[in-house]
XYZ file of C-alpha atoms in Angstrom:
523
model
C 52.402 16.151 10.739
C 51.799 17.375 7.233
C 53.861 14.755 5.399
C 52.164 12.841 2.622
C 52.581 9.473 4.361
C 52.563 7.381 1.207
C 52.637 4.222 3.290
C 49.084 4.839 4.468
C 46.576 2.788 2.467
C 43.405 4.866 2.652
C 43.776 6.185 -0.859
C 40.805 8.156 -2.037
C 38.968 6.895 -5.104
C 35.865 8.203 -6.818
C 32.793 6.218 -5.900
C 32.185 5.283 -9.518
C 35.740 4.179 -10.347
C 36.475 0.582 -11.276
C 38.846 0.290 -8.313
C 36.146 1.398 -5.884
C 33.554 -0.865 -7.494
C 35.798 -3.898 -7.100
C 36.456 -2.981 -3.457
C 32.807 -2.355 -2.701
C 31.247 -5.242 -4.604
C 33.933 -7.837 -4.026
C 34.233 -7.237 -0.289
C 38.002 -7.700 -0.492
C 40.982 -5.591 -1.415
C 43.186 -8.454 -2.520
C 41.998 -7.907 -6.097
C 43.438 -4.402 -6.125
C 47.096 -5.341 -5.805
C 48.714 -8.613 -6.879
C 52.025 -8.867 -5.093
C 53.211 -12.117 -3.521
C 55.765 -10.315 -1.389
C 53.190 -7.830 -0.177
C 50.821 -10.638 0.771
C 53.474 -12.356 2.865
C 54.401 -9.136 4.648
C 50.755 -8.407 5.379
C 50.174 -11.926 6.684
C 53.281 -11.675 8.877
C 52.000 -8.394 10.336
C 48.662 -9.974 11.238
C 50.366 -12.981 12.791
C 52.705 -10.790 14.848
C 49.774 -8.789 16.241
C 47.901 -11.968 17.211
C 50.927 -13.651 18.799
C 51.993 -10.557 20.723
C 48.418 -10.039 21.913
C 48.342 -13.600 23.221
C 51.730 -13.117 24.915
C 50.607 -9.905 26.636
C 47.454 -11.568 27.964
C 49.311 -14.682 29.119
C 51.888 -12.568 30.951
C 49.219 -10.533 32.727
C 47.104 -13.574 33.626
C 50.017 -15.757 34.674
C 50.335 -14.631 38.289
C 49.695 -11.538 40.429
C 51.946 -8.667 39.460
C 52.360 -5.230 37.959
C 50.618 -6.073 34.687
C 47.209 -6.521 36.287
C 46.576 -3.508 38.510
C 44.004 -5.131 40.805
C 46.182 -8.124 41.667
C 48.793 -8.319 44.407
C 50.829 -10.955 46.196
C 47.922 -12.222 48.279
C 45.061 -11.598 45.881
C 44.529 -12.830 42.329
C 41.388 -14.983 42.304
C 40.787 -17.460 39.540
C 37.690 -15.595 38.354
C 39.824 -12.506 37.731
C 42.795 -14.286 36.147
C 40.434 -15.942 33.698
C 40.743 -19.219 31.808
C 44.348 -18.570 30.710
C 45.656 -17.813 34.197
C 48.838 -19.635 35.204
C 49.653 -21.073 31.783
C 53.271 -19.815 31.841
C 54.644 -21.181 35.146
C 58.247 -20.712 34.042
C 57.876 -17.039 33.185
C 60.136 -14.664 35.103
C 58.917 -13.117 38.337
C 61.233 -10.135 37.969
C 59.082 -7.014 37.608
C 61.672 -5.114 35.563
C 61.941 -7.986 33.090
C 58.150 -8.158 32.853
C 58.020 -4.448 32.097
C 60.497 -4.870 29.253
C 58.687 -7.925 27.855
C 55.317 -6.198 28.019
C 56.646 -2.968 26.478
C 58.586 -4.867 23.816
C 55.474 -6.767 22.789
C 53.541 -3.502 22.407
C 56.326 -1.972 20.298
C 56.421 -5.040 18.023
C 52.635 -4.847 17.696
C 52.748 -1.164 16.765
C 55.479 -1.649 14.162
C 53.474 -4.538 12.702
C 50.395 -2.336 12.754
C 52.149 0.458 10.824
C 53.440 -2.011 8.232
C 50.066 -3.662 8.146
C 48.407 -0.406 7.142
C 50.402 -0.607 3.908
C 50.334 -4.343 3.200
C 47.274 -5.856 4.894
C 44.802 -4.384 2.333
C 46.429 -6.762 -0.181
C 45.068 -9.731 1.740
C 41.685 -11.345 1.501
C 39.061 -9.693 3.617
C 38.330 -12.841 5.610
C 41.955 -13.014 6.827
C 41.781 -9.515 8.247
C 38.317 -10.034 9.736
C 39.482 -13.297 11.333
C 42.454 -11.462 12.866
C 40.232 -8.703 14.268
C 37.888 -11.273 15.817
C 40.845 -13.298 17.152
C 42.465 -10.381 18.989
C 39.104 -9.402 20.443
C 38.674 -12.962 21.721
C 42.201 -12.927 23.178
C 41.670 -9.699 25.111
C 38.232 -10.890 26.188
C 40.084 -13.607 28.143
C 42.473 -11.123 29.789
C 42.387 -10.026 33.413
C 41.987 -6.240 33.869
C 45.151 -4.679 32.460
C 46.930 -1.522 33.595
C 44.128 0.298 35.462
C 41.120 -0.532 37.657
C 38.415 1.459 35.880
C 36.107 -1.481 35.336
C 35.860 -2.069 39.087
C 35.137 1.625 39.587
C 32.225 1.122 37.187
C 31.011 -1.850 39.215
C 31.487 -0.061 42.527
C 29.561 3.075 41.512
C 26.705 0.837 40.404
C 26.691 -1.084 43.679
C 26.693 2.142 45.688
C 23.209 2.986 44.398
C 21.652 -0.472 44.082
C 23.078 -2.127 47.203
C 23.767 0.786 49.560
C 21.285 3.460 48.354
C 24.077 5.992 47.855
C 23.801 8.277 44.830
C 27.221 8.078 43.073
C 26.788 11.692 41.937
C 26.410 12.972 45.522
C 28.302 10.423 47.669
C 31.939 9.454 47.352
C 32.754 5.720 47.533
C 34.598 6.014 50.841
C 31.186 6.540 52.475
C 29.940 3.105 51.460
C 30.576 0.032 53.669
C 34.190 -0.940 53.163
C 33.359 -4.621 53.286
C 31.581 -4.396 49.942
C 33.390 -6.849 47.636
C 33.962 -4.162 45.009
C 35.408 -1.548 47.359
C 38.958 -2.879 47.595
C 39.014 -3.588 43.857
C 38.157 0.032 43.020
C 40.437 2.967 43.732
C 38.751 6.370 43.198
C 37.338 6.375 46.724
C 37.215 10.178 47.081
C 35.829 10.926 43.616
C 32.168 11.405 42.749
C 31.270 9.464 39.624
C 32.386 11.245 36.433
C 30.568 8.765 34.179
C 27.510 9.676 32.141
C 24.025 8.794 33.396
C 23.256 6.241 30.687
C 26.442 4.312 31.394
C 25.903 4.520 35.158
C 22.400 3.089 34.691
C 23.966 0.234 32.736
C 26.183 -0.555 35.722
C 23.034 -0.750 37.857
C 21.705 -3.527 35.637
C 24.648 -5.874 36.230
C 24.778 -5.411 40.030
C 22.524 -8.438 40.807
C 25.047 -10.660 39.041
C 27.711 -10.059 41.699
C 31.162 -8.544 41.279
C 32.797 -11.385 39.347
C 29.949 -11.849 36.875
C 29.548 -8.078 36.507
C 33.199 -7.862 35.516
C 32.893 -10.497 32.796
C 29.538 -9.273 31.495
C 30.798 -5.700 31.144
C 33.994 -6.997 29.575
C 32.044 -9.013 27.025
C 29.711 -6.111 26.317
C 32.618 -3.763 25.600
C 34.131 -6.309 23.184
C 30.785 -6.624 21.380
C 30.475 -2.856 21.026
C 34.051 -2.664 19.758
C 33.236 -5.204 17.037
C 30.014 -3.320 16.341
C 32.007 -0.123 15.836
C 34.278 -1.883 13.352
C 31.253 -3.199 11.477
C 29.926 0.352 11.196
C 33.346 1.635 10.115
C 33.309 -1.007 7.363
C 29.841 0.095 6.239
C 30.780 3.777 6.314
C 33.953 3.153 4.316
C 31.969 1.403 1.596
C 29.474 4.259 1.440
C 32.386 6.683 1.064
C 34.136 4.586 -1.594
C 37.177 3.880 0.589
C 39.019 0.650 1.356
C 36.951 -0.995 4.119
C 39.770 -3.384 5.035
C 42.239 -0.548 5.557
C 39.641 1.307 7.603
C 38.997 -1.524 10.062
C 42.727 -2.230 10.356
C 43.410 1.383 11.309
C 40.777 1.248 14.042
C 40.540 -2.388 15.113
C 44.174 -3.515 15.159
C 45.682 -0.494 16.882
C 47.744 -2.020 19.740
C 47.041 0.894 22.078
C 43.308 0.351 21.728
C 43.726 -3.411 22.108
C 46.047 -3.484 25.130
C 44.943 -0.454 27.132
C 41.402 -0.234 25.769
C 40.056 -3.777 25.408
C 42.520 -5.171 27.921
C 41.724 -2.407 30.374
C 37.938 -2.668 29.786
C 37.008 0.988 29.289
C 33.619 2.460 28.485
C 34.987 4.529 25.584
C 33.964 1.674 23.273
C 30.313 2.356 24.051
C 30.688 6.080 23.400
C 32.570 5.602 20.124
C 30.030 3.040 18.889
C 27.235 5.600 19.060
C 29.405 8.289 17.444
C 30.146 6.054 14.465
C 26.489 4.968 14.377
C 25.537 8.634 14.018
C 27.934 9.082 11.099
C 26.681 5.894 9.446
C 23.044 6.995 9.623
C 23.916 10.366 8.083
C 25.917 8.706 5.302
C 23.200 6.149 4.623
C 20.667 8.906 4.034
C 22.959 10.640 1.559
C 23.620 7.373 -0.250
C 19.919 6.463 -0.414
C 19.054 9.790 -2.002
C 21.863 9.472 -4.546
C 23.028 12.992 -3.930
C 26.707 12.476 -4.602
C 27.795 13.229 -1.060
C 26.569 16.832 -0.852
C 24.282 17.787 2.000
C 22.837 20.578 -0.114
C 22.022 18.083 -2.856
C 20.468 15.744 -0.298
C 18.238 18.524 0.938
C 17.204 19.364 -2.605
C 16.647 15.728 -3.564
C 14.119 15.098 -0.805
C 10.582 16.134 -1.644
C 9.265 18.878 0.603
C 5.484 19.005 0.473
C 5.357 22.201 2.513
C 7.587 25.253 2.317
C 9.282 27.006 5.199
C 9.903 25.646 8.666
C 7.080 23.124 8.427
C 8.675 21.698 5.302
C 11.894 21.128 7.237
C 10.074 19.116 9.894
C 7.701 16.965 7.841
C 7.866 14.256 6.773
C 10.172 12.946 9.472
C 13.358 11.121 8.432
C 14.104 8.242 10.795
C 17.837 7.790 9.928
C 18.626 11.470 10.505
C 16.594 11.580 13.709
C 18.411 8.421 14.782
C 21.746 10.043 13.993
C 20.959 12.973 16.250
C 19.873 10.608 19.020
C 23.071 8.590 18.612
C 25.335 11.609 19.163
C 23.443 12.605 22.318
C 23.596 9.012 23.565
C 27.372 9.031 23.117
C 27.657 12.187 25.226
C 25.324 10.717 27.860
C 27.645 7.729 28.174
C 30.827 9.786 28.392
C 30.942 13.576 28.246
C 33.905 13.573 25.834
C 31.515 12.645 23.040
C 29.767 15.991 23.409
C 32.638 17.853 21.752
C 31.497 16.544 18.353
C 27.897 17.747 18.605
C 28.510 21.368 17.481
C 30.719 20.093 14.657
C 27.974 17.786 13.377
C 25.383 20.559 13.563
C 27.686 23.024 11.793
C 28.158 20.577 8.918
C 24.396 20.636 8.293
C 23.781 24.393 8.413
C 23.552 24.634 4.619
C 21.087 21.748 4.555
C 18.330 23.130 6.807
C 15.987 20.152 6.499
C 18.705 17.691 7.506
C 19.746 20.018 10.322
C 16.167 20.140 11.580
C 15.805 16.350 11.493
C 19.092 15.766 13.329
C 18.172 18.456 15.863
C 14.846 16.695 16.478
C 16.724 13.492 17.237
C 19.119 15.303 19.533
C 16.299 17.076 21.331
C 14.286 13.891 21.857
C 17.320 11.947 23.085
C 18.383 14.796 25.381
C 14.889 15.031 26.836
C 14.663 11.277 27.384
C 18.107 11.222 28.999
C 17.168 14.138 31.252
C 13.982 12.410 32.405
C 15.742 9.120 33.114
C 18.633 10.872 34.855
C 16.270 12.965 36.947
C 14.399 9.860 38.060
C 17.585 7.997 38.950
C 19.886 10.725 40.270
C 17.778 13.800 40.897
C 19.178 17.113 39.705
C 22.764 15.882 40.050
C 25.189 15.369 37.168
C 28.571 13.641 36.745
C 31.485 15.253 38.571
C 33.593 16.512 35.674
C 35.035 19.497 37.537
C 37.096 17.399 39.950
C 38.413 15.153 37.202
C 39.373 18.186 35.104
C 41.825 19.211 37.836
C 43.761 15.949 37.563
C 47.086 16.075 35.725
C 49.143 13.208 34.314
C 52.898 13.725 34.205
C 53.129 12.978 30.485
C 50.066 14.890 29.246
C 50.779 17.507 26.592
C 49.703 20.395 28.873
C 52.058 19.214 31.611
C 54.905 18.809 29.122
C 54.276 22.350 27.858
C 54.423 23.635 31.419
C 57.716 21.833 31.953
C 59.135 23.233 28.711
C 58.161 26.738 29.838
C 59.989 26.257 33.112
C 56.813 26.273 35.203
C 57.340 22.775 36.634
C 54.187 21.464 34.958
C 50.716 22.624 34.060
C 49.712 25.722 35.993
C 46.192 27.028 36.511
C 46.871 29.794 33.983
C 48.107 27.317 31.392
C 45.062 25.139 32.050
C 42.756 28.074 31.338
C 44.690 29.018 28.195
C 44.522 25.478 26.841
C 40.814 25.259 27.645
C 40.332 28.428 25.611
C 42.491 26.917 22.855
C 40.216 23.863 22.802
C 37.153 26.060 22.355
C 38.856 27.916 19.512
C 39.866 24.628 17.859
C 36.318 23.274 18.092
C 35.019 26.529 16.589
C 37.504 26.185 13.711
C 36.404 22.582 13.238
C 32.817 23.815 13.034
C 33.856 26.242 10.290
C 35.642 23.421 8.457
C 32.586 21.159 8.734
C 30.353 23.981 7.471
C 32.578 24.676 4.485
C 32.963 21.023 3.506
C 29.332 20.030 4.181
C 30.547 17.029 6.168
C 31.460 16.363 9.808
C 33.857 13.403 9.695
C 37.229 15.081 9.084
C 36.399 18.063 11.278
C 35.240 15.732 14.055
C 38.555 13.897 13.853
C 40.465 17.148 14.326
C 38.168 18.096 17.210
C 39.082 14.767 18.833
C 42.766 15.525 18.347
C 42.330 18.957 19.923
C 40.557 17.434 22.908
C 43.202 14.770 23.386
C 46.184 17.142 23.286
C 44.628 19.759 25.573
C 43.458 17.338 28.269
C 45.389 17.472 31.504
C 44.409 13.909 32.383
C 45.234 11.964 29.214
C 45.235 8.174 29.014
C 46.481 5.984 26.145
C 43.200 4.500 24.906
C 41.848 8.015 24.288
C 43.362 7.721 20.804
C 40.201 5.735 20.035
C 38.376 9.086 19.991
C 40.231 9.949 16.771
C 40.769 6.654 14.936
C 37.320 6.043 13.358
C 37.224 9.531 11.869
C 40.825 9.194 10.697
C 39.919 5.893 9.012
C 36.951 7.408 7.174
C 38.402 10.827 6.380
C 40.020 11.833 3.102
C 42.671 13.707 5.117
C 46.020 11.960 5.206
C 47.245 14.565 7.683
C 44.594 13.417 10.133
C 45.667 9.780 9.783
C 49.332 10.670 10.205
C 48.473 12.728 13.287
C 46.555 9.798 14.779
C 49.540 7.501 14.221
C 51.991 10.028 15.686
C 49.754 10.378 18.739
C 49.965 6.605 19.065
C 53.764 6.733 19.165
C 53.628 9.454 21.813
C 51.178 7.474 23.945
C 53.277 4.299 23.778
C 56.414 6.179 24.800
C 54.498 7.862 27.608
C 52.663 4.822 28.973
C 54.689 1.685 28.196
C 55.697 0.048 31.526
C 59.390 0.243 30.610
C 59.204 4.001 30.097
C 59.945 4.504 33.789
C 63.419 3.105 33.203
C 63.843 5.450 30.251
C 62.846 8.463 32.356
C 65.345 7.423 35.038
C 68.090 7.069 32.432
C 67.577 10.574 31.052
C 66.759 12.176 34.396
C 63.190 13.085 33.454
C 61.141 13.345 36.669
C 58.178 15.720 36.248
C 56.643 14.359 39.447
C 59.526 15.762 41.498
C 58.974 19.437 40.710
C 57.044 21.395 43.317
C 54.032 21.579 41.018
C 54.435 17.921 40.102
C 54.332 16.934 43.772
C 51.178 19.013 44.180
C 49.548 17.198 41.244
C 50.550 13.819 42.661
C 49.254 14.674 46.109
C 45.882 15.675 44.694
C 45.576 12.354 42.837
C 46.522 10.398 45.970
C 43.895 12.255 47.989
C 41.209 11.102 45.548
C 42.564 7.564 45.616
C 42.521 7.372 49.423
C-alpha cells in the first residue's frame, strides 16, 4: 500500500516548471518523453483495451446467457441486445467457457490498463482521447451487463408515474405485475434507495416506454461519464499534473467500463457533480492567482466589509456552485454525502470561501428538500434496509470469516461503521491541515468502500477521480490494488476458483442467513 509505485505516471511538477508548461499549453504529453518503444507499448495497451471491450460487448449481446443478467432462454428482445446482437453466431454456448472468456478479457484489459498508466502519457493526446471516446461508444451499444439496476431505476419511476405508488413508501411487488418493467427488475421487496433527484430523473423518461427509457438513461450515463473525464482533464491542468495520465486512470479502468458503463449505474451522475465541485473550487483559486492556498485565496479577494458580512458579500458564483454540486451529488446517491464534511473542513481556515460554499450547500439542500417534499412527501430513500445487505466477498464479510465468525456479524457491522466515522473524521483533519479536499476525499472514498457490507465492483469509481488528481501516490496505488481485489471477487470465473480452493462463505450459517435476506428482497 505504501510502496512508491514508480510505474505510476502522475508525477508531481511545479505549476511554473517547463515540463508543466509544455503539458498544459501543448495539450499533449508526447513532448515530455521521446521513446519509440514506449510509444509502441502505449499504443498496444490502448488497442488491447478497445479490442477486449468490443469482445466483451459482442459476447454479452450475442445471445441470451449469463453475461446479460436480464436475458434468459426465452427472452432477449432485439431492443435489449442492441445493434451488435447476434454478430458472433459461432461463439460457444457453454456457460463455463463464456465465464472464462469474459474474465480473461477483463484481466487482459486490467493488465493493459496498468501498463498504460506508465506508457500511454507518451502518446499524443488525441490518441488517448479517441480511445476513451471509442470505449464509451462500445459500451453504449452493450446490453445491460452483470446486474439489472437500470431496470430497477425504470421500474421505480414507473411506479409513481404510471401506478401512483410512491417508491419510498411502496415496494415494487405491490405494483401490477403485468407492468413491462416488473419482470426486468429484481428488487421487488425493497423500497427505493436512490436519491430524490435521480428518482425524479427516472420519472422524466417514463413516457418514453421501457425500451426507450433504457437507451436514454444509458446514453445519459455515458455522456456524464465523458463529462467527468473532461472535468478531470481541466482539474489536472489547473493542478499542473499530466491531464492524459489523469483521464487514463479514471476513464480506461476496465472495472468502471465493464461493470459501470456496461451495467449502466447511476454512480456516473453522482461522481460528475463531485468532480464539478472540485473543479469550481480549483478554478476560483487559479483565477485569484493564490498559488493553491485557500488562505491566500481568502486574502486575495477584496472584502469591502469586515466580519461575517464581509464573508457573505460579494457573492462568489463558482464557490456557491461548488457547494451546490456536492449537495446535488448526495441527492443523487447518498454515498456522495461522505465527502461533504471533508470539503467543509478543508475550508475552515478560509472563512470567506467556507461561507460561500456553505451558502451553495444550503441553497441546494433547501431546493432539494422542497422538490422532494412535493414529489415524495416526508419520505426519504430506504438506506437502512440496503445497509443490512452483505456480499460474500465484501471486506467486512471477509474479516468476519477470518475471525471465525462465519461472516459479518451485527457487532462487526457496528464496529466498522464506527471505524468509517473515525476515518472520515481523520480525513477532515487531513483536509484542514492541507487546505485542500481532494486527497482527503479520496481516502474517505476508500474508507467507505472497504467498510461497506454491500460492495459492488464499480464502486471503485468513487475513488478514481481523486486518486487521479491527488499528489498522493499511496492513494493511487490503493485504488489500483482495490481494482485487483474487485476483479478477483467479481469476475465470472471466480466461482470456479472458489470451488477449487474450497472457499464457500455462503455456506456458513451466517452466510446462509445473509443469502436468505437478499432472496427475500428479490422475491
